[in-house]
Short mmCIF file of C-alpha atoms in Angstrom, two decimals:
data_model
loop_
_atom_site.label_atom_id
_atom_site.label_comp_id
_atom_site.label_asym_id
_atom_site.label_seq_id
_atom_site.Cartn_x
_atom_site.Cartn_y
_atom_site.Cartn_z
CA MET A 1 -20.99 -26.52 35.21
CA GLU A 2 -22.28 -28.37 38.23
CA ARG A 3 -25.16 -26.85 40.05
CA SER A 4 -26.33 -27.57 43.55
CA GLY A 5 -29.83 -28.92 44.13
CA ASN A 6 -30.88 -25.62 45.66
CA GLU A 7 -29.63 -23.71 42.63
CA THR A 8 -31.62 -25.92 40.25
CA ASP A 9 -34.68 -25.46 42.40
CA ARG A 10 -34.39 -21.70 42.11
CA ARG A 11 -33.80 -21.71 38.35
CA LEU A 12 -36.74 -21.18 35.99
CA ASP A 13 -36.96 -21.16 32.21
CA GLY A 14 -37.29 -18.10 29.96
CA ASN A 15 -41.08 -18.15 30.20
CA ALA A 16 -40.74 -16.89 33.74
CA ALA A 17 -39.29 -13.64 32.37
CA GLY A 18 -42.05 -13.30 29.76
CA GLY A 19 -43.86 -10.49 31.55
CA LEU A 20 -40.73 -8.39 32.03
CA LEU A 21 -39.57 -9.03 28.47
CA ALA A 22 -42.94 -8.04 27.05
CA GLU A 23 -42.78 -4.86 29.08
CA ALA A 24 -39.23 -4.15 27.89
CA PHE A 25 -39.82 -4.78 24.22
CA CYS A 26 -43.27 -3.29 23.69
CA VAL A 27 -42.29 0.28 24.35
CA GLU A 28 -41.32 3.35 22.35
CA MET A 29 -37.68 2.58 21.67
CA THR A 30 -36.50 5.93 20.32
CA THR A 31 -36.60 7.34 23.86
CA ALA A 32 -34.73 4.41 25.39
CA VAL A 33 -31.28 5.15 26.79
CA VAL A 34 -28.30 3.04 25.71
CA VAL A 35 -24.74 2.84 26.94
CA CYS A 36 -22.23 2.33 24.13
CA ALA A 37 -20.02 -0.74 24.56
CA GLY A 38 -17.26 1.01 22.60
CA CYS A 39 -16.73 4.18 24.62
CA GLY A 40 -19.20 4.05 27.48
CA ALA A 41 -21.13 7.10 26.33
CA GLU A 42 -24.80 7.24 27.24
CA ALA A 43 -27.29 8.34 24.60
CA VAL A 44 -30.98 8.33 23.83
CA VAL A 45 -31.62 5.97 20.90
CA ALA A 46 -32.92 8.91 18.86
CA GLU A 47 -29.46 10.52 19.17
CA LEU A 48 -27.66 7.56 17.62
CA LEU A 49 -26.64 7.95 13.99
CA ARG A 50 -28.56 5.72 11.64
CA TYR A 51 -26.75 4.17 8.72
CA GLY A 52 -28.79 1.85 6.70
CA HIS A 53 -30.39 0.79 3.58
CA GLU A 54 -32.46 -2.12 2.42
CA MET A 55 -30.24 -4.63 4.21
CA GLY A 56 -30.96 -3.26 7.68
CA ALA A 57 -30.54 -0.33 10.05
CA ILE A 58 -27.27 0.23 11.85
CA LEU A 59 -27.45 2.71 14.74
CA ARG A 60 -24.00 4.01 15.62
CA CYS A 61 -22.64 5.93 18.58
CA ALA A 62 -22.22 9.59 17.63
CA GLY A 63 -18.96 9.69 19.57
CA CYS A 64 -17.05 6.59 18.48
CA ASP A 65 -19.03 5.03 15.57
CA THR A 66 -19.58 1.72 17.38
CA ALA A 67 -22.60 -0.13 15.96
CA VAL A 68 -24.74 0.02 19.12
CA VAL A 69 -27.98 -1.38 17.69
CA ARG A 70 -28.28 -3.47 14.53
CA ILE A 71 -31.65 -4.51 13.21
CA ALA A 72 -32.61 -6.26 10.00
CA ARG A 73 -35.71 -7.78 8.47
CA THR A 74 -35.05 -10.97 6.53
CA GLY A 75 -38.26 -12.12 4.94
CA ASP A 76 -40.66 -12.77 7.81
CA ARG A 77 -38.06 -12.47 10.58
CA LEU A 78 -36.68 -9.52 12.49
CA TRP A 79 -33.10 -9.71 13.80
CA LEU A 80 -31.84 -7.55 16.63
CA ASP A 81 -28.20 -7.39 17.72
CA LEU A 82 -27.29 -5.36 20.80
CA ARG A 83 -23.67 -6.43 21.21
CA GLY A 84 -22.64 -2.82 20.87
CA ALA A 85 -24.69 -1.80 23.90
CA VAL A 86 -23.65 -2.33 27.52
CA ASN A 87 -27.31 -1.97 28.45
CA LEU A 88 -30.54 -0.40 27.31
CA ARG A 89 -32.89 1.43 29.66
CA VAL A 90 -36.59 2.09 29.15
CA SER A 91 -39.18 3.62 31.44
CA ALA A 92 -41.18 0.98 33.26
CA ALA A 93 -44.94 1.07 33.15
CA PRO A 94 -46.30 2.83 36.25
CA MET B 1 -39.43 7.49 -31.07
CA GLY B 2 -42.11 4.91 -30.58
CA GLY B 3 -39.56 2.15 -31.08
CA PHE B 4 -37.30 3.64 -28.42
CA VAL B 5 -40.08 3.77 -25.86
CA SER B 6 -41.09 0.26 -26.74
CA ARG B 7 -37.55 -1.06 -26.30
CA GLY B 8 -37.20 0.68 -22.94
CA PHE B 9 -40.46 -0.75 -21.72
CA ARG B 10 -39.54 -4.21 -22.85
CA SER B 11 -36.10 -4.09 -21.20
CA ARG B 12 -37.61 -3.31 -17.79
CA ARG B 13 -40.46 -5.74 -17.96
CA ARG B 14 -38.94 -8.66 -19.76
CA PRO B 15 -35.19 -8.84 -20.15
CA ASP B 16 -33.87 -10.14 -23.45
CA ALA B 17 -32.67 -13.72 -23.59
CA GLU B 18 -29.00 -12.95 -22.91
CA THR B 19 -29.82 -10.65 -19.97
CA ALA B 20 -32.24 -13.17 -18.53
CA GLU B 21 -29.57 -15.85 -18.69
CA ARG B 22 -27.05 -13.70 -16.80
CA LEU B 23 -29.51 -12.49 -14.13
CA PRO B 24 -29.74 -14.70 -11.05
CA PRO B 25 -33.28 -15.36 -9.77
CA GLY B 26 -35.05 -12.36 -8.25
CA GLN B 27 -32.52 -9.82 -9.57
CA TYR B 28 -33.02 -6.83 -11.89
CA LEU B 29 -30.43 -5.14 -14.07
CA THR B 30 -29.19 -1.64 -13.26
CA ARG B 31 -26.74 0.63 -15.02
CA ASP B 32 -26.14 2.67 -11.85
CA PHE B 33 -23.73 1.67 -9.13
CA PRO B 34 -25.79 2.03 -5.93
CA VAL B 35 -23.87 2.79 -2.73
CA LEU B 36 -24.70 0.67 0.31
CA SER B 37 -22.77 1.39 3.47
CA ALA B 38 -23.35 0.27 7.03
CA GLY B 39 -21.28 3.09 8.47
CA PRO B 40 -19.32 6.25 7.76
CA THR B 41 -16.86 6.17 4.87
CA PRO B 42 -13.35 5.73 6.29
CA ARG B 43 -10.59 7.93 4.89
CA THR B 44 -7.34 6.05 5.16
CA SER B 45 -4.17 7.69 3.93
CA LEU B 46 -2.22 5.57 1.47
CA SER B 47 0.92 6.29 3.50
CA THR B 48 -0.54 4.40 6.45
CA TRP B 49 -2.60 1.84 4.51
CA ASP B 50 -1.40 -1.74 4.61
CA PHE B 51 -2.82 -5.13 3.80
CA SER B 52 -2.14 -8.18 5.91
CA VAL B 53 -2.84 -11.89 6.03
CA VAL B 54 -2.94 -13.05 9.64
CA GLY B 55 -4.26 -15.90 11.76
CA ALA B 56 -3.56 -19.56 11.10
CA LEU B 57 -0.35 -19.31 9.12
CA PRO B 58 3.29 -19.61 10.26
CA GLU B 59 4.23 -15.98 9.55
CA PRO B 60 1.80 -13.11 8.97
CA ARG B 61 2.12 -11.38 5.61
CA ARG B 62 1.96 -7.62 5.20
CA TRP B 63 2.23 -5.24 2.30
CA THR B 64 2.37 -1.45 2.27
CA TRP B 65 0.41 0.35 -0.46
CA ASP B 66 3.49 0.59 -2.66
CA GLU B 67 4.39 -3.05 -2.10
CA PHE B 68 0.82 -4.08 -2.85
CA GLN B 69 0.81 -2.11 -6.09
CA ALA B 70 4.00 -3.90 -7.13
CA LEU B 71 2.33 -7.33 -6.89
CA PRO B 72 1.11 -8.96 -10.11
CA THR B 73 -2.30 -7.49 -10.96
CA GLU B 74 -5.18 -8.74 -13.06
CA THR B 75 -7.93 -6.86 -14.86
CA VAL B 76 -11.23 -8.72 -14.74
CA THR B 77 -14.71 -8.04 -16.13
CA LYS B 78 -17.46 -9.44 -13.93
CA ASP B 79 -21.20 -9.30 -13.32
CA ILE B 80 -22.02 -8.33 -9.72
CA HIS B 81 -25.17 -9.07 -7.73
CA CYS B 82 -26.40 -7.26 -4.61
CA VAL B 83 -28.74 -8.98 -2.14
CA THR B 84 -31.00 -5.90 -2.41
CA LYS B 85 -31.77 -7.29 -5.88
CA TRP B 86 -29.79 -5.11 -8.28
CA SER B 87 -27.27 -6.66 -10.61
CA LYS B 88 -24.73 -4.85 -12.75
CA PHE B 89 -23.10 -6.44 -15.75
CA ASP B 90 -19.56 -6.16 -17.11
CA THR B 91 -17.96 -4.26 -14.27
CA VAL B 92 -14.22 -3.83 -14.84
CA TRP B 93 -11.79 -4.10 -11.93
CA GLU B 94 -8.05 -4.22 -11.48
CA GLY B 95 -6.59 -5.87 -8.45
CA VAL B 96 -4.48 -8.59 -6.93
CA SER B 97 -5.83 -12.14 -6.95
CA LEU B 98 -6.20 -13.89 -3.60
CA ASP B 99 -4.28 -16.71 -5.29
CA THR B 100 -1.30 -14.34 -5.26
CA LEU B 101 -1.84 -13.15 -1.68
CA LEU B 102 -2.23 -16.69 -0.35
CA ALA B 103 0.37 -18.38 -2.61
CA GLY B 104 2.41 -20.97 -0.76
CA VAL B 105 0.64 -20.43 2.57
CA GLU B 106 0.71 -23.49 4.77
CA THR B 107 -2.43 -23.44 6.84
CA ASP B 108 -5.02 -25.63 8.51
CA ALA B 109 -7.57 -22.86 8.03
CA THR B 110 -10.85 -23.67 6.32
CA HIS B 111 -12.18 -20.11 6.16
CA LEU B 112 -11.10 -16.52 6.19
CA VAL B 113 -12.57 -13.44 7.77
CA ALA B 114 -11.98 -10.26 5.79
CA PHE B 115 -11.50 -7.26 8.08
CA CYS B 116 -11.88 -3.64 7.12
CA ASP B 117 -11.49 -0.05 8.17
CA GLY B 118 -14.66 0.84 10.07
CA GLY B 119 -14.92 -2.58 11.67
CA TYR B 120 -16.85 -4.44 8.93
CA THR B 121 -16.18 -8.15 8.55
CA THR B 122 -17.34 -10.94 6.25
CA ASN B 123 -16.50 -14.64 6.21
CA LEU B 124 -15.67 -16.87 3.26
CA PRO B 125 -14.58 -20.49 2.81
CA LEU B 126 -10.99 -20.60 1.55
CA ALA B 127 -12.10 -22.95 -1.23
CA GLU B 128 -14.39 -20.19 -2.55
CA VAL B 129 -11.71 -17.51 -2.89
CA THR B 130 -8.95 -19.40 -4.65
CA GLY B 131 -8.75 -20.58 -8.24
CA GLY B 132 -9.27 -17.14 -9.79
CA ARG B 133 -12.49 -16.27 -7.98
CA ALA B 134 -11.55 -13.42 -5.64
CA TRP B 135 -9.42 -10.28 -5.78
CA VAL B 136 -8.47 -7.25 -3.75
CA ALA B 137 -9.44 -4.56 -6.24
CA PHE B 138 -8.15 -0.99 -6.28
CA THR B 139 -9.49 0.34 -9.58
CA PHE B 140 -12.98 0.37 -11.02
CA ASP B 141 -13.61 1.23 -14.66
CA GLY B 142 -9.96 2.19 -15.06
CA ALA B 143 -9.91 4.77 -12.26
CA PRO B 144 -8.82 4.54 -8.62
CA LEU B 145 -11.63 3.02 -6.57
CA ALA B 146 -13.71 5.82 -5.03
CA PRO B 147 -14.06 5.84 -1.23
CA GLU B 148 -17.85 5.37 -1.38
CA HIS B 149 -17.30 2.19 -3.38
CA GLY B 150 -14.69 0.87 -0.96
CA GLY B 151 -11.49 2.65 -2.02
CA PRO B 152 -8.64 2.55 -1.70
CA ALA B 153 -9.22 -1.21 -1.94
CA ARG B 154 -12.08 -3.64 -1.59
CA LEU B 155 -12.56 -7.35 -1.79
CA LEU B 156 -14.13 -8.58 -5.04
CA VAL B 157 -15.89 -11.94 -4.88
CA PRO B 158 -18.31 -11.59 -7.77
CA HIS B 159 -19.81 -15.08 -7.67
CA LEU B 160 -21.38 -14.34 -4.26
CA TYR B 161 -23.79 -11.59 -3.18
CA PHE B 162 -21.89 -8.33 -3.05
CA TRP B 163 -21.85 -7.87 0.74
CA LYS B 164 -19.14 -10.51 0.66
CA SER B 165 -17.04 -8.10 -1.44
CA ALA B 166 -16.03 -6.11 1.62
CA LYS B 167 -15.33 -2.42 1.15
CA TRP B 168 -12.23 -0.77 2.69
CA VAL B 169 -10.65 -4.17 3.22
CA ARG B 170 -7.38 -4.19 5.15
CA GLY B 171 -6.67 -7.85 5.56
CA LEU B 172 -7.66 -11.48 5.78
CA GLU B 173 -7.65 -13.55 8.95
CA LEU B 174 -7.27 -17.25 8.25
CA VAL B 175 -9.38 -19.24 10.70
CA GLU B 176 -9.71 -22.93 11.45
CA ARG B 177 -13.37 -22.54 12.36
CA ASP B 178 -15.87 -20.49 10.37
CA ARG B 179 -16.75 -17.18 12.03
CA PRO B 180 -19.78 -15.37 10.58
CA GLY B 181 -19.29 -11.66 9.86
CA PHE B 182 -21.26 -8.42 10.09
CA TRP B 183 -24.34 -9.32 8.02
CA GLU B 184 -24.00 -13.08 8.47
CA THR B 185 -24.72 -12.59 12.20
CA LEU B 186 -27.79 -10.48 11.46
CA GLY B 187 -29.83 -12.99 9.52
CA TYR B 188 -28.10 -12.97 6.15
CA HIS B 189 -27.00 -16.21 4.54
CA ASN B 190 -23.61 -17.58 5.48
CA HIS B 191 -22.72 -18.64 1.93
CA ALA B 192 -24.63 -16.13 -0.24
CA ASP B 193 -24.78 -17.75 -3.69
CA PRO B 194 -27.03 -15.54 -5.86
CA TRP B 195 -27.78 -18.39 -8.27
CA ARG B 196 -29.29 -20.36 -5.37
CA GLU B 197 -30.90 -17.18 -4.01
CA GLN B 198 -29.19 -17.60 -0.65
CA ARG B 199 -30.22 -14.23 0.74
CA TYR B 200 -31.20 -15.05 4.30
CA GLN B 201 -30.43 -17.75 6.83
CA GLY B 202 -32.59 -20.72 6.01
CA ASP B 203 -32.80 -19.97 2.26
#
Protein backbone atom coordinates (compact mmCIF):
# COMPACT_ATOMS: atom_id res chain seq x y z
CA MET A 1 0.00 0.00 0.00
CA GLU A 2 1.32 3.41 -0.89
CA ARG A 3 1.49 5.94 1.85
CA SER A 4 1.77 9.67 1.55
CA GLY A 5 4.77 11.47 3.03
CA ASN A 6 2.59 12.98 5.72
CA GLU A 7 1.26 9.55 6.69
CA THR A 8 4.77 8.14 7.05
CA ASP A 9 5.74 11.12 9.14
CA ARG A 10 2.89 10.43 11.53
CA ARG A 11 3.58 6.70 11.80
CA LEU A 12 5.68 5.38 14.70
CA ASP A 13 6.86 1.89 15.56
CA GLY A 14 5.45 -0.37 18.28
CA ASN A 15 7.77 1.08 20.91
CA ALA A 16 5.66 4.20 20.86
CA ALA A 17 2.76 2.17 22.28
CA GLY A 18 4.95 0.58 24.97
CA GLY A 19 3.53 2.61 27.82
CA LEU A 20 -0.09 1.89 26.93
CA LEU A 21 0.64 -1.80 26.33
CA ALA A 22 2.41 -2.13 29.66
CA GLU A 23 -0.58 -0.53 31.32
CA ALA A 24 -2.97 -2.86 29.49
CA PHE A 25 -1.12 -6.08 30.17
CA CYS A 26 0.09 -5.58 33.73
CA VAL A 27 -3.32 -5.57 35.33
CA GLU A 28 -5.61 -8.02 37.08
CA MET A 29 -7.13 -9.78 34.10
CA THR A 30 -9.93 -11.72 35.77
CA THR A 31 -11.89 -8.47 36.14
CA ALA A 32 -11.33 -7.39 32.54
CA VAL A 33 -14.42 -7.25 30.32
CA VAL A 34 -14.43 -9.05 26.98
CA VAL A 35 -16.83 -9.03 24.07
CA CYS A 36 -17.25 -12.45 22.46
CA ALA A 37 -16.50 -12.51 18.73
CA GLY A 38 -18.94 -15.39 18.31
CA CYS A 39 -22.16 -13.93 19.71
CA GLY A 40 -21.32 -10.42 20.85
CA ALA A 41 -22.03 -11.13 24.49
CA GLU A 42 -20.10 -9.09 27.04
CA ALA A 43 -18.62 -10.87 30.04
CA VAL A 44 -16.10 -10.41 32.81
CA VAL A 45 -13.16 -12.76 32.21
CA ALA A 46 -13.94 -14.50 35.50
CA GLU A 47 -17.35 -15.47 34.07
CA LEU A 48 -15.88 -17.26 31.07
CA LEU A 49 -15.78 -21.05 31.28
CA ARG A 50 -12.30 -22.45 31.58
CA TYR A 51 -11.48 -25.66 29.77
CA GLY A 52 -7.95 -26.71 30.04
CA HIS A 53 -5.31 -29.04 31.03
CA GLU A 54 -1.57 -29.23 30.76
CA MET A 55 -1.61 -28.05 27.14
CA GLY A 56 -3.14 -24.66 27.95
CA ALA A 57 -6.20 -22.80 29.18
CA ILE A 58 -9.15 -22.21 26.90
CA LEU A 59 -11.66 -19.65 28.18
CA ARG A 60 -15.00 -20.03 26.43
CA CYS A 61 -18.07 -17.85 26.21
CA ALA A 62 -20.75 -19.18 28.57
CA GLY A 63 -23.39 -18.43 25.96
CA CYS A 64 -22.01 -19.81 22.69
CA ASP A 65 -18.83 -21.78 23.59
CA THR A 66 -16.56 -19.62 21.40
CA ALA A 67 -12.94 -19.82 22.56
CA VAL A 68 -12.60 -16.17 23.61
CA VAL A 69 -9.15 -16.34 25.23
CA ARG A 70 -6.57 -19.06 24.62
CA ILE A 71 -3.33 -19.12 26.57
CA ALA A 72 -0.56 -21.68 26.66
CA ARG A 73 2.91 -21.99 28.12
CA THR A 74 5.37 -23.78 25.85
CA GLY A 75 8.66 -24.14 27.66
CA ASP A 76 9.82 -20.61 28.39
CA ARG A 77 7.21 -18.86 26.23
CA LEU A 78 3.66 -17.75 26.90
CA TRP A 79 1.21 -17.66 23.97
CA LEU A 80 -1.95 -15.58 24.00
CA ASP A 81 -4.63 -15.75 21.33
CA LEU A 82 -7.54 -13.31 21.48
CA ARG A 83 -9.12 -14.00 18.10
CA GLY A 84 -12.32 -14.96 19.87
CA ALA A 85 -12.63 -11.52 21.46
CA VAL A 86 -13.89 -8.40 19.69
CA ASN A 87 -12.14 -6.38 22.37
CA LEU A 88 -10.96 -6.54 25.94
CA ARG A 89 -11.50 -3.71 28.42
CA VAL A 90 -9.53 -3.04 31.60
CA SER A 91 -9.68 -0.18 34.06
CA ALA A 92 -7.01 2.41 33.36
CA ALA A 93 -4.70 3.52 36.12
CA PRO A 94 -6.01 6.72 37.70
CA MET B 1 5.07 -59.32 48.43
CA GLY B 2 8.49 -57.78 48.50
CA GLY B 3 9.06 -58.85 44.90
CA PHE B 4 5.82 -57.20 43.81
CA VAL B 5 6.75 -53.90 45.41
CA SER B 6 10.19 -54.11 43.92
CA ARG B 7 8.83 -54.73 40.41
CA GLY B 8 6.40 -51.82 40.72
CA PHE B 9 9.13 -49.50 41.85
CA ARG B 10 11.41 -50.57 39.07
CA SER B 11 8.72 -50.14 36.39
CA ARG B 12 8.14 -46.50 37.36
CA ARG B 13 11.74 -45.53 37.78
CA ARG B 14 13.43 -47.48 35.05
CA PRO B 15 11.33 -49.05 32.33
CA ASP B 16 12.38 -52.48 31.12
CA ALA B 17 14.29 -52.70 27.87
CA GLU B 18 11.25 -53.31 25.65
CA THR B 19 9.27 -50.47 27.24
CA ALA B 20 12.21 -48.11 27.00
CA GLU B 21 12.56 -48.91 23.31
CA ARG B 22 8.89 -48.13 22.63
CA LEU B 23 8.79 -44.91 24.70
CA PRO B 24 9.69 -41.75 22.80
CA PRO B 25 12.02 -39.34 24.63
CA GLY B 26 10.50 -37.58 27.65
CA GLN B 27 7.44 -39.86 27.81
CA TYR B 28 6.21 -42.14 30.61
CA LEU B 29 3.97 -45.17 30.31
CA THR B 30 0.42 -45.10 31.65
CA ARG B 31 -2.28 -47.74 31.77
CA ASP B 32 -5.03 -45.12 32.13
CA PHE B 33 -6.56 -43.25 29.24
CA PRO B 34 -6.43 -39.60 30.36
CA VAL B 35 -9.07 -37.27 28.91
CA LEU B 36 -7.85 -33.96 27.50
CA SER B 37 -10.46 -31.66 26.03
CA ALA B 38 -10.27 -28.03 25.03
CA GLY B 39 -14.03 -27.58 25.20
CA PRO B 40 -17.36 -29.15 26.07
CA THR B 41 -18.02 -32.67 24.80
CA PRO B 42 -20.29 -32.43 21.73
CA ARG B 43 -23.22 -34.82 21.52
CA THR B 44 -23.94 -35.46 17.87
CA SER B 45 -26.77 -37.78 16.96
CA LEU B 46 -25.74 -40.56 14.58
CA SER B 47 -28.79 -39.73 12.46
CA THR B 48 -27.33 -36.31 11.67
CA TRP B 49 -23.63 -37.25 11.77
CA ASP B 50 -21.79 -37.26 8.48
CA PHE B 51 -18.20 -37.28 7.34
CA SER B 52 -16.97 -35.26 4.40
CA VAL B 53 -13.87 -34.60 2.37
CA VAL B 54 -13.96 -31.07 0.99
CA GLY B 55 -11.65 -28.41 -0.40
CA ALA B 56 -9.22 -28.95 -3.25
CA LEU B 57 -10.85 -31.88 -5.00
CA PRO B 58 -13.21 -31.96 -8.01
CA GLU B 59 -16.25 -33.24 -6.09
CA PRO B 60 -16.67 -33.23 -2.31
CA ARG B 61 -17.21 -36.65 -0.74
CA ARG B 62 -19.74 -37.29 1.99
CA TRP B 63 -20.84 -40.32 3.95
CA THR B 64 -23.69 -40.71 6.42
CA TRP B 65 -23.03 -42.79 9.54
CA ASP B 66 -24.50 -45.89 7.91
CA GLU B 67 -22.56 -45.34 4.70
CA PHE B 68 -19.38 -44.81 6.69
CA GLN B 69 -19.91 -48.03 8.62
CA ALA B 70 -20.29 -49.88 5.34
CA LEU B 71 -16.81 -48.83 4.16
CA PRO B 72 -13.96 -51.34 4.52
CA THR B 73 -12.68 -51.16 8.10
CA GLU B 74 -9.39 -52.10 9.71
CA THR B 75 -8.55 -53.06 13.27
CA VAL B 76 -5.17 -51.73 14.34
CA THR B 77 -3.12 -51.96 17.53
CA LYS B 78 -0.99 -48.88 18.14
CA ASP B 79 1.07 -47.11 20.78
CA ILE B 80 -0.14 -43.53 21.35
CA HIS B 81 1.81 -40.57 22.73
CA CYS B 82 0.37 -37.38 24.26
CA VAL B 83 2.40 -34.16 24.31
CA THR B 84 1.63 -33.93 28.05
CA LYS B 85 4.09 -36.84 28.30
CA TRP B 86 1.94 -39.92 28.81
CA SER B 87 2.15 -42.81 26.40
CA LYS B 88 -0.16 -45.79 26.21
CA PHE B 89 0.83 -49.02 24.53
CA ASP B 90 -1.19 -51.47 22.45
CA THR B 91 -4.38 -49.47 22.06
CA VAL B 92 -6.86 -51.25 19.79
CA TRP B 93 -8.99 -49.28 17.34
CA GLU B 94 -11.35 -50.06 14.52
CA GLY B 95 -11.90 -47.54 11.79
CA VAL B 96 -11.64 -46.56 8.17
CA SER B 97 -8.20 -45.85 6.73
CA LEU B 98 -7.62 -42.43 5.19
CA ASP B 99 -6.29 -44.40 2.23
CA THR B 100 -9.88 -45.53 1.71
CA LEU B 101 -11.42 -42.09 2.23
CA LEU B 102 -8.95 -40.42 -0.13
CA ALA B 103 -8.70 -43.25 -2.71
CA GLY B 104 -8.59 -41.94 -6.26
CA VAL B 105 -8.82 -38.29 -5.25
CA GLU B 106 -7.24 -35.98 -7.78
CA THR B 107 -5.89 -33.01 -5.89
CA ASP B 108 -3.15 -30.41 -5.83
CA ALA B 109 -3.45 -30.27 -2.05
CA THR B 110 -0.35 -30.75 0.05
CA HIS B 111 -2.07 -30.77 3.44
CA LEU B 112 -5.38 -31.39 5.09
CA VAL B 113 -7.16 -29.68 7.93
CA ALA B 114 -9.30 -32.00 10.03
CA PHE B 115 -12.43 -30.25 11.30
CA CYS B 116 -14.57 -31.34 14.19
CA ASP B 117 -17.74 -30.78 16.15
CA GLY B 118 -16.94 -28.03 18.65
CA GLY B 119 -14.72 -26.15 16.23
CA TYR B 120 -11.41 -27.96 16.86
CA THR B 121 -9.00 -28.22 13.94
CA THR B 122 -5.60 -29.78 13.31
CA ASN B 123 -3.41 -29.78 10.21
CA LEU B 124 -1.46 -32.64 8.66
CA PRO B 125 0.63 -33.12 5.51
CA LEU B 126 -1.17 -35.46 3.11
CA ALA B 127 2.01 -37.52 2.83
CA GLU B 128 1.79 -38.25 6.57
CA VAL B 129 -1.74 -39.66 6.54
CA THR B 130 -1.59 -42.06 3.62
CA GLY B 131 0.15 -45.41 3.34
CA GLY B 132 -1.61 -46.99 6.32
CA ARG B 133 -0.74 -44.32 8.87
CA ALA B 134 -4.07 -42.66 9.70
CA TRP B 135 -7.65 -43.74 10.33
CA VAL B 136 -11.03 -42.38 11.32
CA ALA B 137 -11.70 -44.64 14.30
CA PHE B 138 -15.10 -45.40 15.80
CA THR B 139 -14.32 -48.18 18.27
CA PHE B 140 -11.76 -48.41 21.04
CA ASP B 141 -10.99 -51.71 22.75
CA GLY B 142 -13.85 -53.35 20.87
CA ALA B 143 -16.56 -50.94 22.06
CA PRO B 144 -18.07 -47.84 20.46
CA LEU B 145 -15.78 -44.88 21.05
CA ALA B 146 -16.96 -42.98 24.15
CA PRO B 147 -17.83 -39.29 23.70
CA GLU B 148 -15.08 -38.17 26.12
CA HIS B 149 -12.54 -39.96 23.94
CA GLY B 150 -13.88 -38.41 20.74
CA GLY B 151 -16.87 -40.60 19.86
CA PRO B 152 -18.66 -41.22 17.70
CA ALA B 153 -15.48 -40.94 15.61
CA ARG B 154 -12.02 -39.48 15.95
CA LEU B 155 -8.96 -39.21 13.82
CA LEU B 156 -6.18 -41.65 14.70
CA VAL B 157 -2.66 -40.65 13.65
CA PRO B 158 -0.61 -42.62 16.15
CA HIS B 159 2.85 -41.74 14.84
CA LEU B 160 2.33 -38.09 15.83
CA TYR B 161 1.52 -36.52 19.21
CA PHE B 162 -2.08 -37.29 20.04
CA TRP B 163 -3.50 -33.77 19.62
CA LYS B 164 -3.23 -34.50 15.91
CA SER B 165 -5.72 -37.36 16.44
CA ALA B 166 -8.65 -34.97 16.49
CA LYS B 167 -11.66 -35.94 18.58
CA TRP B 168 -15.23 -35.63 17.20
CA VAL B 169 -13.86 -35.37 13.67
CA ARG B 170 -16.42 -34.60 10.98
CA GLY B 171 -14.30 -34.15 7.92
CA LEU B 172 -11.09 -33.32 6.13
CA GLU B 173 -10.47 -30.16 4.13
CA LEU B 174 -7.80 -30.63 1.49
CA VAL B 175 -5.72 -27.47 1.20
CA GLU B 176 -3.02 -26.35 -1.21
CA ARG B 177 -1.28 -24.34 1.49
CA ASP B 178 -0.67 -25.58 5.03
CA ARG B 179 -3.01 -24.00 7.59
CA PRO B 180 -2.04 -24.54 11.25
CA GLY B 181 -4.86 -25.69 13.53
CA PHE B 182 -6.07 -25.10 17.09
CA TRP B 183 -2.92 -25.98 19.06
CA GLU B 184 -0.51 -25.35 16.19
CA THR B 185 -1.46 -21.64 16.34
CA LEU B 186 -0.88 -21.52 20.10
CA GLY B 187 2.77 -22.48 20.21
CA TYR B 188 2.61 -26.21 19.61
CA HIS B 189 4.75 -27.82 16.93
CA ASN B 190 3.38 -27.92 13.42
CA HIS B 191 4.59 -31.46 12.73
CA ALA B 192 4.55 -33.10 16.19
CA ASP B 193 6.78 -36.17 15.83
CA PRO B 194 7.17 -37.66 19.34
CA TRP B 195 10.39 -39.46 18.39
CA ARG B 196 11.97 -36.07 17.60
CA GLU B 197 10.27 -34.53 20.65
CA GLN B 198 8.57 -31.89 18.51
CA ARG B 199 6.36 -30.53 21.28
CA TYR B 200 6.58 -26.78 20.76
CA GLN B 201 7.37 -24.42 17.91
CA GLY B 202 11.12 -24.25 17.60
CA ASP B 203 11.74 -27.77 18.94
